[in-house]
Coordinates of C-alpha atoms and ligand atoms in Angstrom, one line a residue:
X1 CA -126.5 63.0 62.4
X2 CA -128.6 60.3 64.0
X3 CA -129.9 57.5 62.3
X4 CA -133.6 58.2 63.7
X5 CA -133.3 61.8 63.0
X6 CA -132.4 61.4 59.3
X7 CA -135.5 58.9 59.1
X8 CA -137.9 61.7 60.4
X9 CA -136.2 64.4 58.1
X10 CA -138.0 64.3 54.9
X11 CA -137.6 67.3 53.0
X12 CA -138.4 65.5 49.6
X13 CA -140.8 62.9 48.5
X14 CA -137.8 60.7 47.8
X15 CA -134.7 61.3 48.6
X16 CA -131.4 59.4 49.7
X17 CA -131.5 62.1 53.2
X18 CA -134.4 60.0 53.8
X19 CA -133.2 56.6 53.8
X20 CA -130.0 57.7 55.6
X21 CA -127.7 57.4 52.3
X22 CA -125.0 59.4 51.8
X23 CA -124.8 62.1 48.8
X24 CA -120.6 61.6 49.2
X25 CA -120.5 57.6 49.9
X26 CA -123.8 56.2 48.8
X27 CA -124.4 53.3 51.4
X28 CA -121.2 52.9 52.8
X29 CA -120.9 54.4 56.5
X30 CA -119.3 57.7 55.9
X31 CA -115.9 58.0 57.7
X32 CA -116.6 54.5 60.2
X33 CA -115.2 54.9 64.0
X34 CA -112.5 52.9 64.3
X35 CA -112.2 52.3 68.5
X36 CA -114.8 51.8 70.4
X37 CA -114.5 53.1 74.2
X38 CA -112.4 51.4 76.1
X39 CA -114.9 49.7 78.4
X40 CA -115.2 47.7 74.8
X41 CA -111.2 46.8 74.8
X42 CA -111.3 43.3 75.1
X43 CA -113.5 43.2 71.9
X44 CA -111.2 45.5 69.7
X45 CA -108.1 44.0 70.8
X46 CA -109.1 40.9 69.8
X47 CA -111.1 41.7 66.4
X48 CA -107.7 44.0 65.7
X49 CA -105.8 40.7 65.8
X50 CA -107.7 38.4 64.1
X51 CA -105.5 36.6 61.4
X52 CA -102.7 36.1 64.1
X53 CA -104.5 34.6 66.5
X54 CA -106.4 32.0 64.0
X55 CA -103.1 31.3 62.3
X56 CA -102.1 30.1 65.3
X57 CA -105.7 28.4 66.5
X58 CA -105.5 31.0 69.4
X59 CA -109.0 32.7 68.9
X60 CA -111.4 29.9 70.3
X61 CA -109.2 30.2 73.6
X62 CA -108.8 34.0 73.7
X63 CA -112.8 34.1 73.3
X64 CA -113.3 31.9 75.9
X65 CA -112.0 34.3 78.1
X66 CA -113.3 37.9 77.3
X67 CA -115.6 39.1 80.0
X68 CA -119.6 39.2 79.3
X69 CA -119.9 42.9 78.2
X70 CA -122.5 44.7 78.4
X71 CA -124.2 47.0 75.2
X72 CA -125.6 49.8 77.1
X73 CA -122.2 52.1 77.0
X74 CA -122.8 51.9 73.3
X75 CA -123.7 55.2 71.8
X76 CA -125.0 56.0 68.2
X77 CA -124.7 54.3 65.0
X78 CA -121.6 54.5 63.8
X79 CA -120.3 53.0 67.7
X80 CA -123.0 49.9 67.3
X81 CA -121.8 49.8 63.4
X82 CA -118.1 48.9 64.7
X83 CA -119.3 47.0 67.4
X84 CA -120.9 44.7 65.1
X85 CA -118.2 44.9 62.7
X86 CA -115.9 43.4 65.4
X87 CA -118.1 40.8 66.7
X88 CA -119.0 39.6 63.8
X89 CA -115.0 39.2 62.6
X90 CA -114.7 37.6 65.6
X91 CA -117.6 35.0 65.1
X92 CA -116.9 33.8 62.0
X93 CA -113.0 33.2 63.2
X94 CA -114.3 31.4 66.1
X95 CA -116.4 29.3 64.0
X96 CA -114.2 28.7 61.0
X97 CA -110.7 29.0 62.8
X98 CA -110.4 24.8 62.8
X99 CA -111.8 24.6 59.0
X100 CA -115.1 22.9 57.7
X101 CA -114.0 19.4 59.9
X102 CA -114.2 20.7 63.4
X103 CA -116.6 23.5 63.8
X104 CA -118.8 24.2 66.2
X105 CA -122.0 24.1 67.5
X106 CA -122.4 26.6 70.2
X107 CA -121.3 30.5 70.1
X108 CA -120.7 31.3 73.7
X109 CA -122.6 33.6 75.8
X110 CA -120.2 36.1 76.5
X111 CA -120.0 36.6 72.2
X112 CA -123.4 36.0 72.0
X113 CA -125.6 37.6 73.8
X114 CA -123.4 41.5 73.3
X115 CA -123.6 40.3 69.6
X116 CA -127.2 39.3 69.1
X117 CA -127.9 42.5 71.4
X118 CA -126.1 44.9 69.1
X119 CA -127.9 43.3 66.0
X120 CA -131.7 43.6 67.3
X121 CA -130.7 47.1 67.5
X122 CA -129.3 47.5 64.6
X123 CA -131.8 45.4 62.2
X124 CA -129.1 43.6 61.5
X125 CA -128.5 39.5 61.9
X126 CA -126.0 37.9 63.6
X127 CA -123.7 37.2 61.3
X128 CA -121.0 38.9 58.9
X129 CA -123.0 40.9 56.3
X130 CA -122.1 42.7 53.5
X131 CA -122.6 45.4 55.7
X132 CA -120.0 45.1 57.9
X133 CA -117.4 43.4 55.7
X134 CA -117.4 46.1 53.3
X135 CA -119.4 49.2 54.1
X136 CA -118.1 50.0 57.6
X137 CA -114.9 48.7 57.5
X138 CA -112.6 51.0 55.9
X139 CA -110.4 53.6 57.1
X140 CA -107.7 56.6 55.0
X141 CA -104.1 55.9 55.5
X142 CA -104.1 59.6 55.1
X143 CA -107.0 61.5 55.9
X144 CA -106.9 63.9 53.3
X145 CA -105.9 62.0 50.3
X146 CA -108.1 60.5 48.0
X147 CA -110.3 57.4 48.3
X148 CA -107.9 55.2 46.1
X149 CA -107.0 51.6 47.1
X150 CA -103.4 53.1 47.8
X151 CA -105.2 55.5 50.4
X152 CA -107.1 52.6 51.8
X153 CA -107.5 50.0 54.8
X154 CA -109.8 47.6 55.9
X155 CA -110.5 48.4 59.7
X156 CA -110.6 44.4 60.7
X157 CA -109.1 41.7 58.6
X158 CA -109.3 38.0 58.5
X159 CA -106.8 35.7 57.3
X160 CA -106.0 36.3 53.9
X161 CA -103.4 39.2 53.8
X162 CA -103.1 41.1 50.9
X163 CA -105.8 39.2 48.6
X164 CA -109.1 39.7 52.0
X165 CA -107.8 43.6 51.8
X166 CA -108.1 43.6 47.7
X167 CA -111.4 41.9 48.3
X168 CA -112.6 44.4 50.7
X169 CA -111.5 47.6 48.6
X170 CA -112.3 46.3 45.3
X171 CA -115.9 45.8 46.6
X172 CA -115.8 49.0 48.3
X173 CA -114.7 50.7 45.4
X174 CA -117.7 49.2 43.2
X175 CA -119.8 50.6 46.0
X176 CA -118.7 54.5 45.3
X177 CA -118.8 53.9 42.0
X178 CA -122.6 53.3 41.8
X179 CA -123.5 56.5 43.8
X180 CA -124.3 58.6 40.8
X181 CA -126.3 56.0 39.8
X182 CA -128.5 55.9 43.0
X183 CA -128.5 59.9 42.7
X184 CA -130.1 58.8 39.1
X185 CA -132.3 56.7 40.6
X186 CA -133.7 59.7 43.2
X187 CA -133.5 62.0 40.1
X188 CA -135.5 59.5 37.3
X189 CA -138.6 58.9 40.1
X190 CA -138.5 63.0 40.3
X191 CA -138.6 62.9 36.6
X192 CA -141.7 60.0 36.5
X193 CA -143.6 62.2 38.9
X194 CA -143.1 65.6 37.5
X195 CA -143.5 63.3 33.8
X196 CA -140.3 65.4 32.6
X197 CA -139.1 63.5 29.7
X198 CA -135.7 65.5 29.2
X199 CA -134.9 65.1 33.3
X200 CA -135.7 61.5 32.9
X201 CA -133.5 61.1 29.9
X202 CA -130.2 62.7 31.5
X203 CA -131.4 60.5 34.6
X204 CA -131.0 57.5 32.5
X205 CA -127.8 58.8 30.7
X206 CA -126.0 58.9 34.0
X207 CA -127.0 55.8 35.6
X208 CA -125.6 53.7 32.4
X209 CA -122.7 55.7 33.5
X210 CA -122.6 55.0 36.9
X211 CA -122.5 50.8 36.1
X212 CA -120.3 51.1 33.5
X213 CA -117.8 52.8 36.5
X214 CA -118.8 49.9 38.5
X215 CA -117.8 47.2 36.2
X216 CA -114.5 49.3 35.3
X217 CA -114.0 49.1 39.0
X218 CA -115.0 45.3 39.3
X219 CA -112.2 44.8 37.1
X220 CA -109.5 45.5 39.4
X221 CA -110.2 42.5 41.4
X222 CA -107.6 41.0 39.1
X223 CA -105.1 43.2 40.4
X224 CA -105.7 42.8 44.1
X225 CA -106.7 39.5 44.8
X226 CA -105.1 36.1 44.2
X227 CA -108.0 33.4 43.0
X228 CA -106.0 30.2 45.1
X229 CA -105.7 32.5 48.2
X230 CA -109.8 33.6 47.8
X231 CA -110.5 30.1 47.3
X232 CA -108.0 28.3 49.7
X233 CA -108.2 30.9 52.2
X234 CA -110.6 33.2 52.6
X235 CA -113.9 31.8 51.3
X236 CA -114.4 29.9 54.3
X237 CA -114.8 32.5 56.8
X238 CA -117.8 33.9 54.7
X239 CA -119.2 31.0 55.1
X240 CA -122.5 30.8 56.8
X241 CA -124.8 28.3 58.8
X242 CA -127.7 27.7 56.7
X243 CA -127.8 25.3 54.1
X244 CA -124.4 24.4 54.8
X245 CA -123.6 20.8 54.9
X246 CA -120.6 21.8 57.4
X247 CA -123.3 23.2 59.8
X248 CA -126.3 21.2 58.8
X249 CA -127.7 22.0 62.3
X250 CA -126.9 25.8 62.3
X251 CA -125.5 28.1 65.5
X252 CA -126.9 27.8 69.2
X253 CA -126.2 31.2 70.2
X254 CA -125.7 30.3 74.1
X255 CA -127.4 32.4 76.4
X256 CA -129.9 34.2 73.4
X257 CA -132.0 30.8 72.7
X258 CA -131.7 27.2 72.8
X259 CA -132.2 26.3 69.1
X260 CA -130.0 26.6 66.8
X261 CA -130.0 29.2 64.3
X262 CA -129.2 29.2 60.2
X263 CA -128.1 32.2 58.8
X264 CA -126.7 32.8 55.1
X265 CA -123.2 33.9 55.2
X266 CA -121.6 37.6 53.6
X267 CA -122.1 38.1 50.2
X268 CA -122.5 41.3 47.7
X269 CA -125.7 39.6 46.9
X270 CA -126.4 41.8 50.1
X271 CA -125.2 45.1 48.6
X272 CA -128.2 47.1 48.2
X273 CA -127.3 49.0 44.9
X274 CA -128.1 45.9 42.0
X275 CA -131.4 45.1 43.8
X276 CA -132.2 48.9 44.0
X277 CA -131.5 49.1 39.8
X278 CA -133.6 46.0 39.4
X279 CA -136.5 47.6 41.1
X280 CA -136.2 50.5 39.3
X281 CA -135.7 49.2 35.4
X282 CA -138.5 47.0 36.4
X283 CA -136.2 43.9 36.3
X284 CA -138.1 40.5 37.7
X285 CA -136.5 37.1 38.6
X286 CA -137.4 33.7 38.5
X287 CA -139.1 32.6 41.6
X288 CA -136.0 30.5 43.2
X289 CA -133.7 33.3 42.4
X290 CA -136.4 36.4 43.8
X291 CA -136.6 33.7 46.7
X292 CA -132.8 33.9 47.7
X293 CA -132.5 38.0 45.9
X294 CA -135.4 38.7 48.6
X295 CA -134.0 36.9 51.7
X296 CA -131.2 38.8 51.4
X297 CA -132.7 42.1 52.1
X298 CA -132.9 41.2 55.7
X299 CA -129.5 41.0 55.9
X300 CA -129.3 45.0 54.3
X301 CA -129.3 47.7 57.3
X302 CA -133.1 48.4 57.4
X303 CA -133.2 51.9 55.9
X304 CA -131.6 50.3 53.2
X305 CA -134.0 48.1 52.3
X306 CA -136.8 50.8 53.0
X307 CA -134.9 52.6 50.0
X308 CA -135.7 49.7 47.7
X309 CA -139.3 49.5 48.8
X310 CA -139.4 52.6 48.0
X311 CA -138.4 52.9 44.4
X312 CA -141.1 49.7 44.2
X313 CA -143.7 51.4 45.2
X314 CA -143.4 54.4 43.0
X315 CA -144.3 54.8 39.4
X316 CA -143.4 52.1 36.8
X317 CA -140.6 53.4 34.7
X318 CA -141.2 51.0 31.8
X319 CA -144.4 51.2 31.6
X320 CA -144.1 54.8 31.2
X321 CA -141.6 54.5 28.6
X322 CA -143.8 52.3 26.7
X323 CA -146.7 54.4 27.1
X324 CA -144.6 57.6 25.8
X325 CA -142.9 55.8 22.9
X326 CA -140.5 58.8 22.8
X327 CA -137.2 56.8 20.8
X328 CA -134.7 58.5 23.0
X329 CA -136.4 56.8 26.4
X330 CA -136.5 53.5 24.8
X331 CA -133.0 54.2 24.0
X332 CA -131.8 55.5 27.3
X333 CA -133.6 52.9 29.0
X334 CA -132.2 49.9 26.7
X335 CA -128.9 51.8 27.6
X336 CA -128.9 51.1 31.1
X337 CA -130.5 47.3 30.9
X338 CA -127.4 46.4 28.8
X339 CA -124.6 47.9 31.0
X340 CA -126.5 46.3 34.1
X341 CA -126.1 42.9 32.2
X342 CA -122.5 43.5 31.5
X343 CA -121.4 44.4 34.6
X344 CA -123.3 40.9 35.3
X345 CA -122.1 39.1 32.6
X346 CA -118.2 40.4 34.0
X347 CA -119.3 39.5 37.7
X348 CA -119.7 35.9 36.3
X349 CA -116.1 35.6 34.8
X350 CA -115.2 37.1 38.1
X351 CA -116.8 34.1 39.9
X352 CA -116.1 31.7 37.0
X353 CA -112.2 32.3 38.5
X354 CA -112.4 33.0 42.1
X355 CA -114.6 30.0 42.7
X356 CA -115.0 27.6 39.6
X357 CA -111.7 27.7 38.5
X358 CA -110.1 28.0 41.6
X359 CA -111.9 24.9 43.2
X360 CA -111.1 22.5 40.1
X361 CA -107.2 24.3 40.4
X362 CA -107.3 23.3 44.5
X363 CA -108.5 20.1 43.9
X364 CA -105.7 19.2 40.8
X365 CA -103.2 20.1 43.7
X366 CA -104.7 17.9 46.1
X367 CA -104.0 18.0 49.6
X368 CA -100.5 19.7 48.3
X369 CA -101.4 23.2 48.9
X370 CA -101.9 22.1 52.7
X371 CA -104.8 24.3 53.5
X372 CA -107.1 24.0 56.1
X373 CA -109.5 26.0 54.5
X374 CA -110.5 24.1 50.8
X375 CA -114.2 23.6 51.1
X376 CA -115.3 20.2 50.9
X377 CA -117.2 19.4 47.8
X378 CA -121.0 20.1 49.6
X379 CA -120.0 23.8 49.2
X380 CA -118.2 23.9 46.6
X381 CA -121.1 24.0 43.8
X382 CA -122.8 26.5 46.0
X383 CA -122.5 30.7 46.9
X384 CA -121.5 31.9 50.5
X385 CA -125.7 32.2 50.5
X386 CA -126.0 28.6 49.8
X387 CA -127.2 28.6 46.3
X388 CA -125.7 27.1 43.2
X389 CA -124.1 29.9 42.2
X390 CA -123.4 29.4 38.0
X391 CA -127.0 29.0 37.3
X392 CA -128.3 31.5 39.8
X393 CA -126.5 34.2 38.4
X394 CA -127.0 33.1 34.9
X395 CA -130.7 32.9 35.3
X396 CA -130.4 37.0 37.3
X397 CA -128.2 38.2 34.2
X398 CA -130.6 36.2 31.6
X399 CA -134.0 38.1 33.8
X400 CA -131.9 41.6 33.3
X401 CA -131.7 41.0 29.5
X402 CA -135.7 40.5 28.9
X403 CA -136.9 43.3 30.0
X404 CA -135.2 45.5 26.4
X405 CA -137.3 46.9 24.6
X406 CA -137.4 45.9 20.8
Ligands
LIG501 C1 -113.9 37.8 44.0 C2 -115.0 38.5 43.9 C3 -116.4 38.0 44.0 C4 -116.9 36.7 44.1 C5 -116.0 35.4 44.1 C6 -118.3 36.8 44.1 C7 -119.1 35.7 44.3 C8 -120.5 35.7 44.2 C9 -121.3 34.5 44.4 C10 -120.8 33.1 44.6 C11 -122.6 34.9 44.3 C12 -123.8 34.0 44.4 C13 -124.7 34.3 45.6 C14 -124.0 33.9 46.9 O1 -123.3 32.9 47.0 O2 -124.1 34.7 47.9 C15 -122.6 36.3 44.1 C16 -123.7 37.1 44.0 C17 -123.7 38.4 43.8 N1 -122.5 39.2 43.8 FE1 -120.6 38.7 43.9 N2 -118.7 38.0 44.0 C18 -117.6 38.8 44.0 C19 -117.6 40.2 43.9 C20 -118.7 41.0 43.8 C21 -118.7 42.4 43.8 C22 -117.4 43.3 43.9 C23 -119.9 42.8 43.7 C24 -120.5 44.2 43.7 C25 -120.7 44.9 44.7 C26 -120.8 41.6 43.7 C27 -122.1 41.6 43.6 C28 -122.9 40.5 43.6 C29 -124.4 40.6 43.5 C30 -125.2 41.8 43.3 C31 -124.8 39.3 43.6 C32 -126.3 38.8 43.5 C33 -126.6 38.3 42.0 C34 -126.9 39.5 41.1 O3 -127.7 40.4 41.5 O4 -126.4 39.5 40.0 N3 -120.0 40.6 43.8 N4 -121.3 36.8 44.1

């Protein structure tokens, strides 16, 4: 299906059709492409060997000479989904490949211009989003076994080996696991609207479910990715241009505009599901953290973000629930607010290791570990978005836990 014809298909009110989610795979891309035509070859050939060629500090050179292709032999979503996919791999390995001491100031026009084409078409920005990192880049080993890590592939990679694909999965796997909740989300608005008390209450019941899955799913992270390798590694090539004291100037994007632009780098922050349960359980956040929770909606595909203006603009669910005063609501309700700050509360520890711990670990070792890639202290205290993360997403799990109801 077309993205514009599921926009115009609106059999329901509200419905996940509508916004273009899947029933099967929520908001990742159902079954992603995984070759683009072969006009496009110089592209895949190089996304397809990333870590190689920026072990080796090969990727600056090998970009400098792929042809200036063109977009228009681009067709439908899922072809413009790759394309981005690649481009962006590739961008933030150009940019990245020589660490936070030599980076650059200038994408070049034959990256460029294909890239920022591809994302005015898509809604998207011009760097690696959520989106692309984890959403449309996974492929079966075997088509028709099950959608278990084992089973699984990233599509592109990045330096990082074992520990990026962990990262990758894990996330992708916290993204199934929340689809019955966004089912529950469609199904509690029905409920508010049709003022169906026991519809809402099962509603309720199964989106606690759904983010206790997630957090159960969050926790393999442990398993599949190695905190020195996230830190050392990996981090940097999330790493964005704005507010980055690497890139204090930004990106020219040659050929597209002379100033530079500042873009946040890829972060979950840009997954759409926790900002859609926020909405919906009537969760609001201090101003500097809406500020930063907000900006990164425009780095959500469009429909996405659509779906979460959406659930604000239809009936308050607390404010019914206070107006009833029916016990089980309050109960169902308070139900779902404290697994949402659980799975925070566990998303913390989860950065309190990968990034905390692993930065005062990577310094201890000093220049011993030999990587390129250790952030200098500027980002250190601060997310791929830029902000400083600990009290950010204190101050977002602390929001979560005031709206109970006593
Ligand atoms: C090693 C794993 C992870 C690390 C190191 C990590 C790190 C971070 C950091 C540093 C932030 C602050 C904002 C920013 O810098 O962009 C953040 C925010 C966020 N992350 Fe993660 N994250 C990880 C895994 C995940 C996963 C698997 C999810 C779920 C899909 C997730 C969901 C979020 C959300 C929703 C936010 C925004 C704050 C909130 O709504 O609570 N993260 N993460």
């Amino acid at each position: 299906m077309d993205i514009n014809s599921a926009h115009q298909k609106t059999s329901k009110p509200f419905s996940l059709e509508k916004f273009y989610i899947s029933e099967e795979y929520g908001f990742i891309l159902p079954n992603p492409l995984t070759e683009l035509p072969e006009y496009y070859g110089p592209w895949m050939k190089i996304a397809k060997n990333l870590p190689h060629l920026i072990e080796k500090r090969q990727l600056r050179s090998e970009v400098h000479m792929m042809p200036e292709l063109n977009i228009q032999y681009l067709n439908g979503h899922r072809e413009l989904r790759l394309a981005h996919l690649a481009l962006s791999f590739i961008t933030m390995g150009y940019v990245w490949q020589e660490g936070e001491q030599s980076t650059v100031k200038v994408l070049p026009r034959n990256l460029a211009v294909p890239y920022y084409e591809i994302s005015q078409t898509l809604g998207l920005p011009p760097i690696l989003v959520h989106a692309d990192l984890v959403l449309a880049n996974w492929k079966k080993r075997n088509p028709n076994g099950p959608l278990k890590i084992e089973n699984l592939d990233p599509i592109v990679s990045l330096p990082g080996g074992e520990s990026l694909r962990g990262f990758i999965l894990v996330t992708f796997l916290v993204e199934l696991a929340a689809v019955p909740g966004l089912k529950a989300i469609v199904q509690t608005v029905d409920a508010l609207l049709q003022r169906n008390a026991k519809l809402l209450h099962h509603a309720l019941h199964d989106l606690a479910k759904s983010i206790e899955k997630m957090t159960e799913a969050l926790k393999q992270m442990h398993d599949y990715v190695d905190s020195e390798i996230f830190y050392t590694v990996i981090r940097i090539f999330l790493s964005g241009w704005k507010d980055n004291a690497a890139m204090p100037e930004g990106l020219v994007y040659e050929g597209v505009a002379e100033d530079p632009k500042a873009y946040s780098g890829g972060s979950a922050a840009q997954s759409t599901i926790l900002h859609a349960f926020d909405e919906l359980l009537g969760i609001s956040h201090s101003q500097e953290s809406a500020a930063f929770l907000h900006r990164m909606r425009d780095y959500m595909p469009p429909h996405h973000k659509a779906f979460i203006e959406e659930i604000n603009a239809s009936p308050s669910l607390q404010q019914h629930i206070l107006t009833t005063k029916n016990q089980q609501l309050f109960h169902a309700y308070n139900e779902c607010v404290a697994t949402l700050v659980k799975l925070r509360t566990y998303h913390i520890a989860i950065v309190s290791k990968y990034v905390s711990l692993a930065g005062v670990n990577a310094k201890a070792k000093g220049g011993k570990i030999g990587s390129l890639y250790v952030p200098s202290s500027a980002l250190e205290e601060r997310g791929t978005g830029g902000s400083p993360i600990m009290s950010f997403l204190k101050n977002v799990r602390d929001a979560t836990k005031d709206v109970m109801i006593s």
